[in-house]
XYZ file of C-alpha atoms in Angstrom:
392
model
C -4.258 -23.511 3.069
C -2.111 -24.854 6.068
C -1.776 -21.996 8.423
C -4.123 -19.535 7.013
C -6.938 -18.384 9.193
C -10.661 -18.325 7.798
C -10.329 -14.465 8.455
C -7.091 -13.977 6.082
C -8.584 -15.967 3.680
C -11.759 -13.901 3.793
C -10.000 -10.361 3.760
C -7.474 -12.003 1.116
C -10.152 -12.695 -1.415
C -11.964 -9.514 -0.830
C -8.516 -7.570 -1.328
C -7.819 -9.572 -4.753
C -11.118 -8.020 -6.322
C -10.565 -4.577 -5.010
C -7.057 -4.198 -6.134
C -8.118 -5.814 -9.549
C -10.333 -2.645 -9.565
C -7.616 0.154 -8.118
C -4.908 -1.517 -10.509
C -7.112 -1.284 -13.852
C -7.701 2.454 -13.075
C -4.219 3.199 -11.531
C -1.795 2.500 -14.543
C -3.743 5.057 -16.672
C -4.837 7.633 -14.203
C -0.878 9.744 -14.472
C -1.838 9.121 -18.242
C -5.196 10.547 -17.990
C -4.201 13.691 -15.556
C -1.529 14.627 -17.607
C -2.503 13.834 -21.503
C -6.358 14.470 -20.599
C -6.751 16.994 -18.385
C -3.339 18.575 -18.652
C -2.265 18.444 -15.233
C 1.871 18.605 -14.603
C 4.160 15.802 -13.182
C 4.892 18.434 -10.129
C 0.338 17.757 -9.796
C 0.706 14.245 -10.218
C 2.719 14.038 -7.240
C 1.089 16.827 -5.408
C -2.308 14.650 -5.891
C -0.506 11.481 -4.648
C 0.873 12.879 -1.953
C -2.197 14.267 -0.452
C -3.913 11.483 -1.117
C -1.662 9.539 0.480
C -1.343 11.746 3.666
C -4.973 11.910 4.118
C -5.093 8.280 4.315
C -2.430 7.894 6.478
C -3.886 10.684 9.049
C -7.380 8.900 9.014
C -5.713 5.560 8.972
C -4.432 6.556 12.766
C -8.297 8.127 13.917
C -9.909 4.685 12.832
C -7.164 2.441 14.259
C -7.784 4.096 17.511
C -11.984 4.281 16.974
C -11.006 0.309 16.251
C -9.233 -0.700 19.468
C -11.453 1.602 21.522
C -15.074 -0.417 20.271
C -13.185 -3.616 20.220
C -14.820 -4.342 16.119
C -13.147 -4.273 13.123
C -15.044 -5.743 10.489
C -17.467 -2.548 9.910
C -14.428 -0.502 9.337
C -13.303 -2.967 6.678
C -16.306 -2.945 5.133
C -17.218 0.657 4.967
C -13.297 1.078 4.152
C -14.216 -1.101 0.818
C -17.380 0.775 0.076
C -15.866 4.328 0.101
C -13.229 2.960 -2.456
C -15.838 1.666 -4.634
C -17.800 5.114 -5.009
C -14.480 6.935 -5.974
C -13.669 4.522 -8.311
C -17.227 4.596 -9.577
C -17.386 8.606 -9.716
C -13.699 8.707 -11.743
C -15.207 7.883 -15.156
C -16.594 11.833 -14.810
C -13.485 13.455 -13.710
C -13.461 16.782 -15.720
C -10.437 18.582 -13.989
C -7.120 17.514 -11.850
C -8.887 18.728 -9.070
C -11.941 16.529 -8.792
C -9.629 13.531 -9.447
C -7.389 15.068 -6.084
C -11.071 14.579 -4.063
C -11.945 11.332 -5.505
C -8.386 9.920 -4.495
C -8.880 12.174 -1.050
C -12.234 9.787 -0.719
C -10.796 6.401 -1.841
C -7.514 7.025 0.428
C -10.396 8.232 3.148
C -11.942 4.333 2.447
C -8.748 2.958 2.948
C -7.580 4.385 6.240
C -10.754 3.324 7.503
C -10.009 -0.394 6.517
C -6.190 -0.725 6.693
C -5.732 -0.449 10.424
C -8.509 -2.715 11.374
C -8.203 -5.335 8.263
C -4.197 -5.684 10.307
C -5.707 -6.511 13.772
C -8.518 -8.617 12.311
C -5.397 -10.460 10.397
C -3.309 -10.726 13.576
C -5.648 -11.750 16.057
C -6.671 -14.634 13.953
C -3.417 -16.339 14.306
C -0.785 -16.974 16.939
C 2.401 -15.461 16.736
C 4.462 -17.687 14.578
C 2.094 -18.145 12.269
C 1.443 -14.355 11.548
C 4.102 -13.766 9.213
C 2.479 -16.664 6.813
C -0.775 -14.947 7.125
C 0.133 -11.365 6.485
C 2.324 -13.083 3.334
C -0.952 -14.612 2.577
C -2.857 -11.534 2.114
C -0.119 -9.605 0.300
C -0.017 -12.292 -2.596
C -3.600 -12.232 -2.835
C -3.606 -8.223 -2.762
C -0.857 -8.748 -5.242
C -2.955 -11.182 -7.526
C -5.354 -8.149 -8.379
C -2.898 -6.019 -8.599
C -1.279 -7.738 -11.241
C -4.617 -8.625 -12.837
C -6.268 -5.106 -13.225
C -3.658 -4.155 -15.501
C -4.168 -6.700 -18.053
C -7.741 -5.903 -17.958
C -6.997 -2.110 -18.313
C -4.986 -3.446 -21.310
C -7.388 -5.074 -23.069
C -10.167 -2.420 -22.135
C -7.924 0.027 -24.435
C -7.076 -2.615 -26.907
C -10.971 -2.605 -27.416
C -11.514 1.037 -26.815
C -8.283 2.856 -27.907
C -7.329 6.130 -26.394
C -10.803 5.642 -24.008
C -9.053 6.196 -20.880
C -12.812 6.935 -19.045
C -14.246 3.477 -19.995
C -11.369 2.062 -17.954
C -12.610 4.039 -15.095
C -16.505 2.032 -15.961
C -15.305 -1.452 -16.473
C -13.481 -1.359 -12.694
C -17.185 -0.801 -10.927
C -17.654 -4.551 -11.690
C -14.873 -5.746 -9.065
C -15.649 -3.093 -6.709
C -19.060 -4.536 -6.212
C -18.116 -8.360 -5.897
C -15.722 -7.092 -3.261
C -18.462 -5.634 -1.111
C -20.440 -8.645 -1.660
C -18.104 -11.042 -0.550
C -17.336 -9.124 2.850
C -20.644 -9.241 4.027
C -19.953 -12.202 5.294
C -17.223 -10.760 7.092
C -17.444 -11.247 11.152
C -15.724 -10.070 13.921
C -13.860 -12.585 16.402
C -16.517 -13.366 19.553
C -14.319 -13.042 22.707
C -14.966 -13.421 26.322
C -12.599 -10.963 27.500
C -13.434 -8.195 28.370
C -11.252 -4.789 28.057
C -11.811 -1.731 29.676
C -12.692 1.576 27.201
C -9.391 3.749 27.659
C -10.271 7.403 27.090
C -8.365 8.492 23.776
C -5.127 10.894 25.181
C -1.544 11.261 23.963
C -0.611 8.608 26.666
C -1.867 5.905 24.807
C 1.018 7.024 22.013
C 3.476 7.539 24.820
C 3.155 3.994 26.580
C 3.728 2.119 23.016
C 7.226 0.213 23.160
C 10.549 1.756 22.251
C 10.807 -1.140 19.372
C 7.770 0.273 17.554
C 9.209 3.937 17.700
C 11.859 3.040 16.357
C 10.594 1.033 13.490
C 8.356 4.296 12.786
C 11.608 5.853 12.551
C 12.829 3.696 9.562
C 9.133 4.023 8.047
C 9.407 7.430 8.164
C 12.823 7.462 6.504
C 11.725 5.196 3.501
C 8.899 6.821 3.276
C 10.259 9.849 2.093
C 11.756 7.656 -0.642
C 8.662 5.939 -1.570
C 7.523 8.354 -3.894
C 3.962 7.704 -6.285
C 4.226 4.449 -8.444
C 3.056 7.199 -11.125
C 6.693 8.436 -11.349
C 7.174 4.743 -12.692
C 4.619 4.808 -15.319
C 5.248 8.653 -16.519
C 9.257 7.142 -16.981
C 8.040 4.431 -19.009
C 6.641 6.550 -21.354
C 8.931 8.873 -21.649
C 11.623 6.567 -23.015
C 8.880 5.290 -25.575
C 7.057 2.556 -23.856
C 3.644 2.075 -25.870
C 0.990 3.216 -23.693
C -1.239 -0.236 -24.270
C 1.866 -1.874 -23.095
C 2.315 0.234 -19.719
C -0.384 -1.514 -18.061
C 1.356 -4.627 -18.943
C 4.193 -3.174 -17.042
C 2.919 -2.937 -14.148
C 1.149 -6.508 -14.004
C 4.450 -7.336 -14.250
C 5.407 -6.174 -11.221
C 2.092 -7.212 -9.309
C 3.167 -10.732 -10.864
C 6.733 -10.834 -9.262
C 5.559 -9.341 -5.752
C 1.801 -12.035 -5.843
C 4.958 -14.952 -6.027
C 7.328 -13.543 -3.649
C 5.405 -12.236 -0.623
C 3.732 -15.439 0.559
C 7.122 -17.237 0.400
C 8.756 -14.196 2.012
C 6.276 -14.007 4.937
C 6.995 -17.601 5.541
C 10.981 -16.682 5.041
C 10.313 -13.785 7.532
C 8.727 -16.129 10.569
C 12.285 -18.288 10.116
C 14.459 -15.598 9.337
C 13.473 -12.590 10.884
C 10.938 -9.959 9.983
C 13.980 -7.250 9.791
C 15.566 -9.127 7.802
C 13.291 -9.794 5.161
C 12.230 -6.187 5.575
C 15.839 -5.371 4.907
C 15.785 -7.448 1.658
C 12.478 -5.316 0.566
C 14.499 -2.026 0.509
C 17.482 -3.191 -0.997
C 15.317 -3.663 -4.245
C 13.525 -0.593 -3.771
C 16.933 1.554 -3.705
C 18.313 -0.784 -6.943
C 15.238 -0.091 -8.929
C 15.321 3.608 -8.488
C 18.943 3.442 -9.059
C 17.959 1.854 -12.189
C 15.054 4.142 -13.252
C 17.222 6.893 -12.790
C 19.437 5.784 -15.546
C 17.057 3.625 -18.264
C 17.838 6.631 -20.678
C 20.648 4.724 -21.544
C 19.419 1.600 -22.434
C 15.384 1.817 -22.277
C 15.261 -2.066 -22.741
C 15.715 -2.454 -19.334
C 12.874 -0.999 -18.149
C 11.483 -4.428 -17.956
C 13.603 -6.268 -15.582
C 13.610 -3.074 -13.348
C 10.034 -3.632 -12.985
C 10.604 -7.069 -12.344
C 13.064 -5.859 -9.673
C 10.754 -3.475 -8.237
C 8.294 -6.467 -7.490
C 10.380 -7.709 -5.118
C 9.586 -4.719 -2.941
C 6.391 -6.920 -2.154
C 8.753 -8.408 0.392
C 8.476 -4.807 2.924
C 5.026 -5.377 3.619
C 5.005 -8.510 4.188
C 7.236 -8.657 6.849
C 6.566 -4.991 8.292
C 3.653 -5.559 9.366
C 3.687 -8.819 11.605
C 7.295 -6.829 13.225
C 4.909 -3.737 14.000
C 2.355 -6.015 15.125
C 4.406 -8.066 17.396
C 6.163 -4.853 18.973
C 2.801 -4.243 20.862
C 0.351 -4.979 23.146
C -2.875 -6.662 21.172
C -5.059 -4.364 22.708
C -2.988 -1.597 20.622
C -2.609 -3.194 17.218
C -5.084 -1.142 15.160
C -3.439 2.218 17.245
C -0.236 1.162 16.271
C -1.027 0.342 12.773
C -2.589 3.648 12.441
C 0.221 5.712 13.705
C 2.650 4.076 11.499
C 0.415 4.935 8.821
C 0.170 8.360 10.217
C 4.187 8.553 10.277
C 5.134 6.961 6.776
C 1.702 8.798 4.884
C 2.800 11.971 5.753
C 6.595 11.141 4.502
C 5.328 9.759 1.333
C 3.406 13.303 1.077
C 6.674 15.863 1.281
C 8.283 13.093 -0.734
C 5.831 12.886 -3.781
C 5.929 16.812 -3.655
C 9.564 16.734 -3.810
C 10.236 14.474 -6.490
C 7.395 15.899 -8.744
C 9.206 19.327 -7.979
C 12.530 17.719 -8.833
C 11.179 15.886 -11.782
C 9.833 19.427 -13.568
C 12.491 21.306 -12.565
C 15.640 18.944 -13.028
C 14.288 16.159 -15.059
C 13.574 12.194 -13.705
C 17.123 11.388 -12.906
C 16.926 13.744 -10.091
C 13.736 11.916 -8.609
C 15.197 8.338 -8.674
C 18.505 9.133 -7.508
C 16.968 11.220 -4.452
C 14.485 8.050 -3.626
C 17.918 5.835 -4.128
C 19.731 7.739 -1.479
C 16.477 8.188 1.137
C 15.612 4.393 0.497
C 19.726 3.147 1.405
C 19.361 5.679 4.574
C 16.555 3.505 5.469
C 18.080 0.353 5.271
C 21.327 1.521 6.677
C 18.532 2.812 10.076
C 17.226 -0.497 10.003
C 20.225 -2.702 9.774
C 21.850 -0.337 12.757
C 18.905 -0.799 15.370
C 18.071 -4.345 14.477
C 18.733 -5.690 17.509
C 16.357 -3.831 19.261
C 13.428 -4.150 16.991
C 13.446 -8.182 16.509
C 10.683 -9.774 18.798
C 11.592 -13.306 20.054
C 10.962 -16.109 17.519
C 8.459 -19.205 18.909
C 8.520 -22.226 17.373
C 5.961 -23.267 14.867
C-alpha cells in the first residue's frame, strides 16, 4: 500500500491475529468473572485497572531498555509471546484472582512490545508519512479486534454457556502471530549513538510539548475506564449474551474503517485535531451509556459511536512521536504509557466503586465529565503541542 513501510505492514499483520485472539476472549471475560467465578463489578475494574497499570509501568522500563540497546524487534516479539501464554493459561482460571495474574502477565507482554513496536513504526517512515502508517496499523489492530468477537460468537453458538472453550479456540491466532514475526528485523543503521546511562535527566530533557500532551493523557485517562463497563451495561438492559460479542465487533468494525482514513486526515489536518475529534466521541458515548435505560435500543449506535474513538490513537501517537528526539521515541512512548496506565488504574477503581455503590449512570457520567476536561486541556494548549507540518 502507497506509503506503508514493509515494517508497518509486518507489525500490522502480526497485530490483526493477536487482537483476533485478545478480542474473542475479551467480550466474555467480565461475563465469565462475574457469572462464573462470582467476582463483583467493583473486581472487574479493580482487575482492569491493575492490569492496566502494570502494563503501563513496564511499558516505560522496556521503552527505555529499547532506546538504550538500540533493537526493538526482540521486545516485540517476546511482547507477543507473553500474551499468547496468558491467553493460553485462561481456559483454567478457577478464581478472580488467577485471572488478575494472567491479565498482570499478558499486560506484562504488552508493555514489553508497545513502546518498541511505536519506534520500529516511526523510524520506518519520514515524518509526513507517519500519521498514514500509525493509521495503518490501528485499522489492522482494529480488523482483529472486530473479528475475534464474531468468532467468540459463534464459539458459544456451538458451545452454549462454554465460556472456557472460548479461552481454547483463541491459542490458534496467538500462535500464527508468533510465527509471522519471526521474520521480524530490526532497521541496520550506520549511526552510531552513544549508551546514555538511565537517570531522571533523560525524563527531564524531553520537550515541554510532550509534557504537556502527557498532561491531557493523563486527564482522559482517568476517563477511559475498562471496555468491560461497556459489555456489563449491555447486559444489564437485556442484551443477549451471544449477541454481546457481536457488539463489540461492531465497534472494532467502525474504528478498522475510520483510523486509516483518520491518520491520513491527521498528517493534513493536524494530529490535535484529529485527536480532538477522538474524545469528543468518547465523552458522547459515555454520555449515552449513562442514559440507555431509557431507550436500550440505542445501545447499538452508541457502540457505533464509540468506534470512532479509534481516531485518538491514531493520531496520538505520531504527535508524541514527533514531539521528540528519535533517539527518545521508545522512552517517550513508555512514559506516556506510564502516565495514562496509571490514570486508567484509579479510574477503573473508581467507576467500579461508583458502579456498585451508585449504579452505572454514575460511571458514565463521571468518564463524560473527565473525558470533556480532556478535550477542553487539549483544545487550550494546542498551539504548543502541534509540530510543523512537511509536505508529502
Amino acid at each position: 500500500m502507497r506509503g506503508v513501510s514493509r515494517t508497518t505492514f509486518l507489525v500490522s499483520t502480526a497485530s490483526t491475529l493477536n487482537d483476533t485472539a485478545n478480542n474473542m476472549v475479551a467480550p466474555v471475560l467480565p461475563l465469565f468473572l462475574t457469572n462464573v467465578l462470582g467476582a463483583s463489578p467493583a473486581i472487574v475494574g479493580l482487575i482492569e485497572g491493575i492490569a492496566g497499570a502494570v502494563s503501563s509501568i513496564l511499558t516505560l522500563a522496556s521503552g527505555i531498555w529499547s532506546d538504550r540497546v538500540q533493537r526493538h524487534a526482540p521486545f516485540v516479539v517476546g511482547g507477543y509471546l507473553l500474551s499468547t501464554v496468558s491467553r493460553t493459561l485462561m481456559f483454567v482460571a478457577f478464581s478472580w484472582w488467577f485471572v488478575l495474574l494472567l491479565r498482570g502477565l499478558d499486560r506484562f507482554g504488552r508493555s514489553i512490545r508497545s513502546a518498541a513496536r511505536d519506534a520500529m513504526i516511526a523510524g520506518s517512515v519520514p515524518q509526513h508519512l507517519q500519521g498514514r502508517n500509525f493509521g495503518f496499523y490501528n485499522s489492522a489492530d482494529h480488523l482483529g479486534a472486530m473479528v475475534g468477537p464474531l468468532l467468540t460468537s459463534v464459539v458459544l453458538l456451538l458451545f452454549p454457556e462454554q465460556l472456557r472453550m472460548v479461552f481454547i479456540a483463541a491459542i490458534i491466532p496467538s500462535l500464527l502471530t508468533l510465527f509471522l514475526l519471526l521474520k521480524l528485523r530490526d532497521k541496520t543503521t550506520t549511526e552510531q549513538r552513544p549508551r546514555r546511562p538511565i537517570s531522571f535527566s533523560q525524563f527531564r530533557k524531553l520537550p515541554q510539548p510532550f509534557f504537556l500532551l502527557m498532561l491531557v493523557m493523563t486527564i482522559f485517562g482517568l476517563a477511559n475506564s475498562s471496555d468491560s463497563f461497556l459489555i456489563l451495561r449491555a447486559e444489564q438492559i437485556g442484551t443477549p449474551t451471544p449477541l454481546i460479542p457481536l457488539a463489540v465487533s461492531l465497534v472494532s468494525l467502525v474504528a478498522m474503517l475510520v483510523a486509516y482514513p483518520a491518520g491520513i486526515l491527521a498528517d493534513r489536518i493536524g494530529f490535535a485535531n484529529t485527536t480532538a475529534l477522538g474524545i469528543a466521541c468518547y465523552a458522547l458515548t459515555y454520555l449515552g451509556f449513562a442514559h440507555v435505560h431509557h431507550a436500550p435500543v440505542m445501545i447499538w449506535p452508541l457502540f457505533l459511536l464509540y468506534g470512532g474513538t479509534g481516531a485518538i490513537a491514531g493520531a496520538m501517537k505520531p504527535l508524541v512521536m514527533s514531539s521528540v528526539p528519535k533517539d527518545r521515541r521508545s522512552t517517550a512512548s513508555g512514559l506516556m504509557a506510564l502516565s495514562g496506565g496509571l490514570a486508567v488504574l484509579l479510574g477503573n477503581v473508581i467507576a467500579g466503586i461508583l458502579w456498585s455503590w451508585y449504579g452505572p449512570t454514575a460511571t458514565f457520567m463521571l468518564g463524560f465529565g473527565l473525558a470533556m476536561t480532556a478535550l477542553y486541556v487539549l483544545l487550550l494548549i494546542q498551539k504548543q503541542i502541534t509540530p510543523p507540518q512537511r509536505p508529502s
